[in-house]
C-alpha cells in the first residue's frame, strides 16, 4: 500500500466519523480485541484497510491497495462539514458570511452550485438546534408553555414568562429582577418594530444604567401599542418581582419614547414617577414630521437653504430650561423665512411639545445643561437594537430564533451584573459623547452669560450644527 501522509477526520452525511488518508476515505468497521480501531475504504468493492490507535487515529498498519481513483470531492466534503460545524457553533452568523469566511480557507476551487447546496446544509443544521417554527400566534404560546426542551431556558432557569391571558410574552431572569429591585429606580425603555418576532408588533425592552453601562433586563413581545397593554406589562413585571424576589419594583424616573399611551400607562401604574423624554426620540419625532412633507424635507436636506437651517434650529430647544421654551419658540417664529410652509412645522411643534396643554410639555423633554447634566438620550439603547438587528437575515424573525439571540445577550448581561457586584465594574462615556457633552455646556454658558435674541439664535444654530450629522 502507498505511503501514509496526513490523516484527517471528516463527518459523513449520516454523522459518522470518516478518516481521510492520501485522498481516500475510510469508514470505521469494528474495535479489535487488542483495543485498536479497524477502518476500511468507503468503496464497498475496495478491500484496502488500516488500523489506528483508539483515540488519536495514529495509523499502526495498512493492508491492501486501492484499485480505484482517489476521491475528487473530499475538499468539498471537508468544506461542507466545516460550514455545518460553524453553523451550529455560531448560530447568529449569517450563512453568507459564514460560507465566505470558510471559502477563504478552502484550497480548492468550488463551483457555485456547490455553494448553494452548502447553504441549504447550513440552514438545515440550524433548524436542528431550534424548536419547530410556529405557524400561528396560538402555536407560539402553546409551544412556549409546553417548554419541551432547554431552548427556552437560560442556564436551566426560566427565561420565559407568560400571563394567563396570553396577551404578551415576558423574557427575563430572576437574577435580572433581583438586580432591579435591589439596585435600580431609574429605567429606560425602547422598542424595535421591524425586527419584532413574527406575529408580534414590537419588542419592548426595559433597561437600567449602572456604572456607565446600559443593561437590558426585561424584554416583552407585544401585539399592539395600546395603553392597556403598557399598563398590563408594568403590572405583570411588578407582580413578578414580588413573586420571585419578595419586593415590588420601584420606578422613580422613566425615560420613554414620545408615545402618549406609554406615558399615561406609566403614570397610572407608578403615580409618582417622573417621565423623561429622550432627546434622540424628540429629534426623531421632528424628523418624521419633516420627512412626511416635501415642503419641509427638501429644504431641510440642503445645507445652504435658509428655511432648512431654520427647521434645524428646533433641534436645539432640548437644551434650554423648560421655562424658556415658549419664548424661544416665539423667537424662532419671528425669524421664519417662509411662513406659509413654516406653519406646517411650527404648528406641530407647538401642539406636541411647546404649549402648556401640549401632549408632551417642555418639562418632559427640555433640560438646562450643567456640569452634572447627562445627555437625556437612549443612544446606548439604539446601539443595542442596531446590534440586535444584525443577528437576523430578515425582518420579523421567528420567535424561537429571537429567544435564542436574547439568551446569548443575557449571558453578556449576567457577566456585567457579576462584575458590577464583585468589582465595581464601571464604564465611562465614549469620547464622542464626552466631547458633545462638554461642547453643549460651553455653548450654553456663553448664551447664559448674555441672554439676548442674537445669542439665543446663535446658540440654537450651533446646536443644530452639532446634530445635523448625527443619525436619526
Coordinates of C-alpha atoms in Angstrom, one line a residue, residues 23-318:
X23 CA -7.3 11.4 -0.6
X24 CA -9.0 8.1 0.2
X25 CA -11.8 7.8 2.7
X26 CA -12.1 5.1 5.4
X27 CA -15.1 4.2 7.5
X28 CA -15.0 2.6 10.9
X29 CA -15.6 -1.2 10.9
X30 CA -15.0 -2.5 14.4
X31 CA -12.9 -2.5 17.5
X32 CA -10.4 -5.3 17.7
X33 CA -9.6 -7.5 20.7
X34 CA -6.4 -5.5 21.2
X35 CA -8.4 -2.3 21.6
X36 CA -7.5 -1.0 18.2
X37 CA -9.8 0.6 15.5
X38 CA -10.3 -1.2 12.2
X39 CA -11.1 1.0 9.2
X40 CA -11.9 0.1 5.6
X41 CA -12.2 2.1 2.4
X42 CA -15.7 3.6 1.9
X43 CA -15.9 2.0 -1.6
X44 CA -17.7 -1.3 -1.0
X45 CA -15.7 -3.2 -3.6
X46 CA -12.3 -2.0 -2.2
X47 CA -10.6 -4.1 0.4
X48 CA -8.0 -1.5 1.5
X49 CA -8.0 -1.1 5.3
X50 CA -5.9 0.2 8.2
X51 CA -5.6 0.0 12.0
X52 CA -5.3 3.0 14.3
X53 CA -5.0 3.6 18.0
X54 CA -8.2 4.0 19.9
X55 CA -8.5 7.8 20.4
X56 CA -5.8 9.6 18.4
X57 CA -6.2 8.0 15.0
X58 CA -2.5 7.3 14.7
X59 CA -2.1 4.7 11.9
X60 CA -0.3 1.5 13.1
X61 CA -0.6 -0.6 9.9
X62 CA -2.2 -0.7 6.5
X63 CA -3.4 -3.6 4.3
X64 CA -4.3 -3.8 0.6
X65 CA -4.2 -1.3 -2.2
X66 CA -6.9 0.9 -3.7
X67 CA -7.9 -0.2 -7.2
X68 CA -9.9 2.9 -7.9
X69 CA -9.1 6.6 -8.4
X70 CA -8.7 8.9 -5.5
X71 CA -11.7 10.8 -4.2
X72 CA -12.2 14.0 -6.2
X73 CA -14.7 15.8 -3.8
X74 CA -13.0 15.4 -0.5
X75 CA -12.2 19.0 -0.2
X76 CA -15.8 19.9 -0.9
X77 CA -16.9 17.5 1.7
X78 CA -14.5 19.0 4.2
X79 CA -15.7 22.4 3.3
X80 CA -19.3 21.4 3.8
X81 CA -18.5 19.9 7.1
X82 CA -16.7 23.0 8.3
X83 CA -19.7 25.1 7.3
X84 CA -22.1 22.8 9.1
X85 CA -20.0 22.8 12.2
X86 CA -19.7 26.6 12.2
X87 CA -23.5 26.9 11.6
X88 CA -24.1 25.1 15.0
X89 CA -21.3 26.9 16.9
X90 CA -22.1 30.5 15.6
X91 CA -25.8 30.4 15.3
X92 CA -26.1 34.2 14.9
X93 CA -23.7 34.5 12.0
X94 CA -25.4 35.0 8.6
X95 CA -24.9 31.9 6.4
X96 CA -23.5 34.1 3.6
X97 CA -20.8 35.5 5.9
X98 CA -20.1 32.1 7.3
X99 CA -19.6 30.5 3.9
X100 CA -17.4 33.3 2.6
X101 CA -15.2 33.0 5.7
X102 CA -14.7 29.3 5.1
X103 CA -14.2 29.9 1.3
X104 CA -11.0 31.8 2.2
X105 CA -9.7 28.7 3.9
X106 CA -10.6 26.4 1.1
X107 CA -7.6 25.5 -1.1
X108 CA -9.6 24.1 -4.0
X109 CA -11.9 25.9 -6.4
X110 CA -15.6 25.4 -5.6
X111 CA -18.4 25.6 -8.1
X112 CA -21.3 28.0 -7.4
X113 CA -23.9 25.1 -7.4
X114 CA -21.9 23.6 -4.5
X115 CA -22.2 26.8 -2.6
X116 CA -26.0 26.7 -3.0
X117 CA -26.1 23.1 -1.6
X118 CA -23.8 24.1 1.3
X119 CA -26.1 27.0 2.1
X120 CA -29.0 24.6 2.4
X121 CA -26.9 22.3 4.6
X122 CA -26.2 25.3 6.9
X123 CA -29.9 26.2 7.2
X124 CA -30.8 22.5 7.9
X125 CA -28.1 22.3 10.6
X126 CA -29.5 25.3 12.3
X127 CA -33.1 24.1 12.2
X128 CA -32.0 21.1 14.3
X129 CA -30.9 23.4 17.1
X130 CA -34.1 25.4 17.3
X131 CA -37.6 24.2 18.1
X132 CA -40.1 23.9 15.3
X133 CA -41.1 27.3 13.9
X134 CA -44.6 28.2 15.0
X135 CA -47.1 28.8 12.2
X136 CA -49.5 31.0 14.2
X137 CA -49.5 33.1 17.3
X138 CA -51.5 30.4 19.1
X139 CA -48.8 27.9 18.3
X140 CA -46.3 30.4 19.7
X141 CA -47.9 30.5 23.1
X142 CA -48.6 26.7 23.1
X143 CA -45.0 25.9 22.3
X144 CA -43.7 28.2 25.0
X145 CA -46.0 26.9 27.7
X146 CA -45.1 23.3 26.9
X147 CA -41.3 24.0 27.2
X148 CA -40.4 20.7 25.6
X149 CA -36.6 21.4 25.7
X150 CA -34.0 23.7 27.0
X151 CA -34.2 26.0 24.0
X152 CA -36.2 28.5 26.1
X153 CA -34.2 28.2 29.3
X154 CA -31.2 30.3 30.4
X155 CA -28.7 28.0 32.2
X156 CA -31.5 25.7 33.3
X157 CA -33.5 28.6 34.7
X158 CA -36.8 30.1 33.5
X159 CA -36.4 32.8 30.9
X160 CA -39.9 33.0 29.5
X161 CA -42.9 34.2 31.5
X162 CA -46.5 34.3 30.1
X163 CA -49.6 35.8 31.6
X164 CA -52.8 33.7 31.8
X165 CA -54.4 36.0 29.2
X166 CA -51.7 35.3 26.6
X167 CA -51.6 39.0 25.8
X168 CA -47.8 39.2 25.6
X169 CA -44.6 37.4 26.4
X170 CA -42.1 38.4 29.0
X171 CA -38.4 37.4 28.9
X172 CA -36.1 37.9 31.9
X173 CA -34.3 36.0 34.7
X174 CA -34.6 36.0 38.4
X175 CA -31.1 37.4 38.5
X176 CA -32.2 40.4 36.5
X177 CA -35.2 41.0 38.7
X178 CA -33.1 40.8 41.9
X179 CA -30.8 43.4 40.5
X180 CA -33.7 45.7 39.6
X181 CA -35.4 45.6 43.0
X182 CA -32.2 45.9 44.9
X183 CA -30.2 48.4 42.8
X184 CA -32.4 50.4 40.4
X185 CA -35.1 53.1 40.5
X186 CA -34.5 54.6 37.1
X187 CA -35.3 52.8 33.8
X188 CA -35.0 53.3 30.1
X189 CA -37.4 51.8 27.5
X190 CA -37.0 51.3 23.8
X191 CA -38.6 49.2 21.1
X192 CA -37.9 47.6 17.8
X193 CA -40.7 47.2 15.2
X194 CA -39.0 45.9 12.1
X195 CA -37.3 43.1 13.9
X196 CA -40.0 42.2 16.4
X197 CA -40.7 38.5 16.4
X198 CA -43.2 37.2 13.8
X199 CA -46.8 37.6 14.9
X200 CA -45.9 40.5 17.2
X201 CA -46.0 44.2 16.6
X202 CA -43.0 45.2 18.7
X203 CA -40.3 44.0 21.0
X204 CA -40.3 46.4 24.0
X205 CA -37.1 46.4 26.1
X206 CA -36.6 47.7 29.6
X207 CA -33.0 48.7 30.6
X208 CA -31.3 50.2 33.6
X209 CA -28.0 52.0 33.7
X210 CA -25.4 51.2 36.3
X211 CA -21.7 52.2 36.5
X212 CA -22.0 53.7 33.0
X213 CA -23.5 50.5 31.3
X214 CA -26.9 50.1 29.8
X215 CA -28.2 46.8 30.9
X216 CA -31.1 45.1 29.0
X217 CA -33.0 43.4 31.8
X218 CA -36.5 42.7 30.6
X219 CA -38.0 42.1 27.1
X220 CA -41.6 42.0 26.1
X221 CA -43.1 40.7 22.8
X222 CA -46.2 42.9 22.3
X223 CA -49.2 42.5 19.9
X224 CA -50.0 46.2 20.0
X225 CA -49.2 49.7 21.4
X226 CA -52.3 50.4 23.5
X227 CA -52.4 52.0 26.9
X228 CA -54.0 48.9 28.4
X229 CA -51.1 46.7 27.1
X230 CA -48.4 49.1 28.6
X231 CA -50.3 49.1 31.9
X232 CA -50.5 45.3 31.8
X233 CA -46.8 44.7 31.2
X234 CA -45.7 47.0 34.1
X235 CA -48.2 45.4 36.5
X236 CA -47.1 42.0 35.4
X237 CA -43.4 42.9 35.9
X238 CA -44.2 44.3 39.3
X239 CA -46.0 41.2 40.4
X240 CA -43.2 39.0 39.0
X241 CA -40.7 40.9 41.2
X242 CA -42.9 40.3 44.2
X243 CA -43.3 36.7 43.4
X244 CA -39.7 35.9 42.7
X245 CA -37.8 38.5 44.8
X246 CA -40.3 39.3 47.5
X247 CA -40.1 43.0 46.7
X248 CA -42.0 45.3 44.4
X249 CA -40.5 47.3 41.6
X250 CA -39.5 50.9 42.4
X251 CA -39.7 53.3 39.5
X252 CA -38.8 56.9 40.2
X253 CA -37.6 58.0 36.8
X254 CA -38.6 56.6 33.4
X255 CA -37.0 57.5 30.1
X256 CA -39.5 57.0 27.3
X257 CA -40.3 57.4 23.7
X258 CA -42.9 60.1 22.8
X259 CA -45.9 57.8 22.9
X260 CA -48.9 59.1 24.7
X261 CA -50.1 55.6 25.6
X262 CA -46.7 54.8 27.2
X263 CA -46.7 57.9 29.3
X264 CA -50.3 57.6 30.5
X265 CA -49.8 53.9 31.4
X266 CA -46.6 54.6 33.4
X267 CA -48.3 57.3 35.4
X268 CA -51.3 55.0 36.1
X269 CA -49.1 52.2 37.4
X270 CA -46.5 54.4 39.1
X271 CA -48.3 57.6 40.2
X272 CA -45.2 59.4 41.5
X273 CA -42.9 58.6 38.6
X274 CA -41.0 61.3 36.7
X275 CA -41.3 60.9 33.0
X276 CA -38.4 62.0 30.8
X277 CA -38.5 62.2 27.1
X278 CA -35.3 61.0 25.3
X279 CA -33.5 63.6 23.2
X280 CA -33.0 61.1 20.4
X281 CA -36.7 60.4 20.2
X282 CA -37.5 64.1 20.3
X283 CA -35.3 64.6 17.3
X284 CA -36.8 61.5 15.7
X285 CA -40.3 63.0 16.1
X286 CA -39.2 66.2 14.3
X287 CA -37.6 64.1 11.5
X288 CA -40.8 62.1 11.0
X289 CA -42.8 65.3 10.6
X290 CA -40.1 66.8 8.2
X291 CA -39.9 63.6 6.2
X292 CA -43.7 63.5 5.7
X293 CA -43.9 66.8 3.9
X294 CA -41.9 67.6 0.8
X295 CA -42.2 71.4 1.6
X296 CA -40.1 70.6 4.7
X297 CA -37.9 67.7 3.6
X298 CA -36.2 69.2 0.5
X299 CA -35.1 72.5 2.2
X300 CA -34.0 70.5 5.3
X301 CA -31.7 68.3 3.1
X302 CA -29.9 71.4 1.7
X303 CA -27.1 72.9 3.7
X304 CA -27.4 76.3 2.1
X305 CA -31.2 76.7 2.3
X306 CA -32.3 79.4 4.9
X307 CA -35.6 77.7 5.5
X308 CA -33.9 74.3 6.1
X309 CA -31.5 76.0 8.5
X310 CA -34.5 77.4 10.4
X311 CA -36.1 74.0 10.7
X312 CA -32.8 72.5 12.1
X313 CA -32.7 75.1 14.9
X314 CA -35.7 73.4 16.6
X315 CA -33.4 70.5 17.5
X316 CA -31.6 72.8 19.9
X317 CA -34.7 73.5 22.0
X318 CA -34.0 70.4 24.1

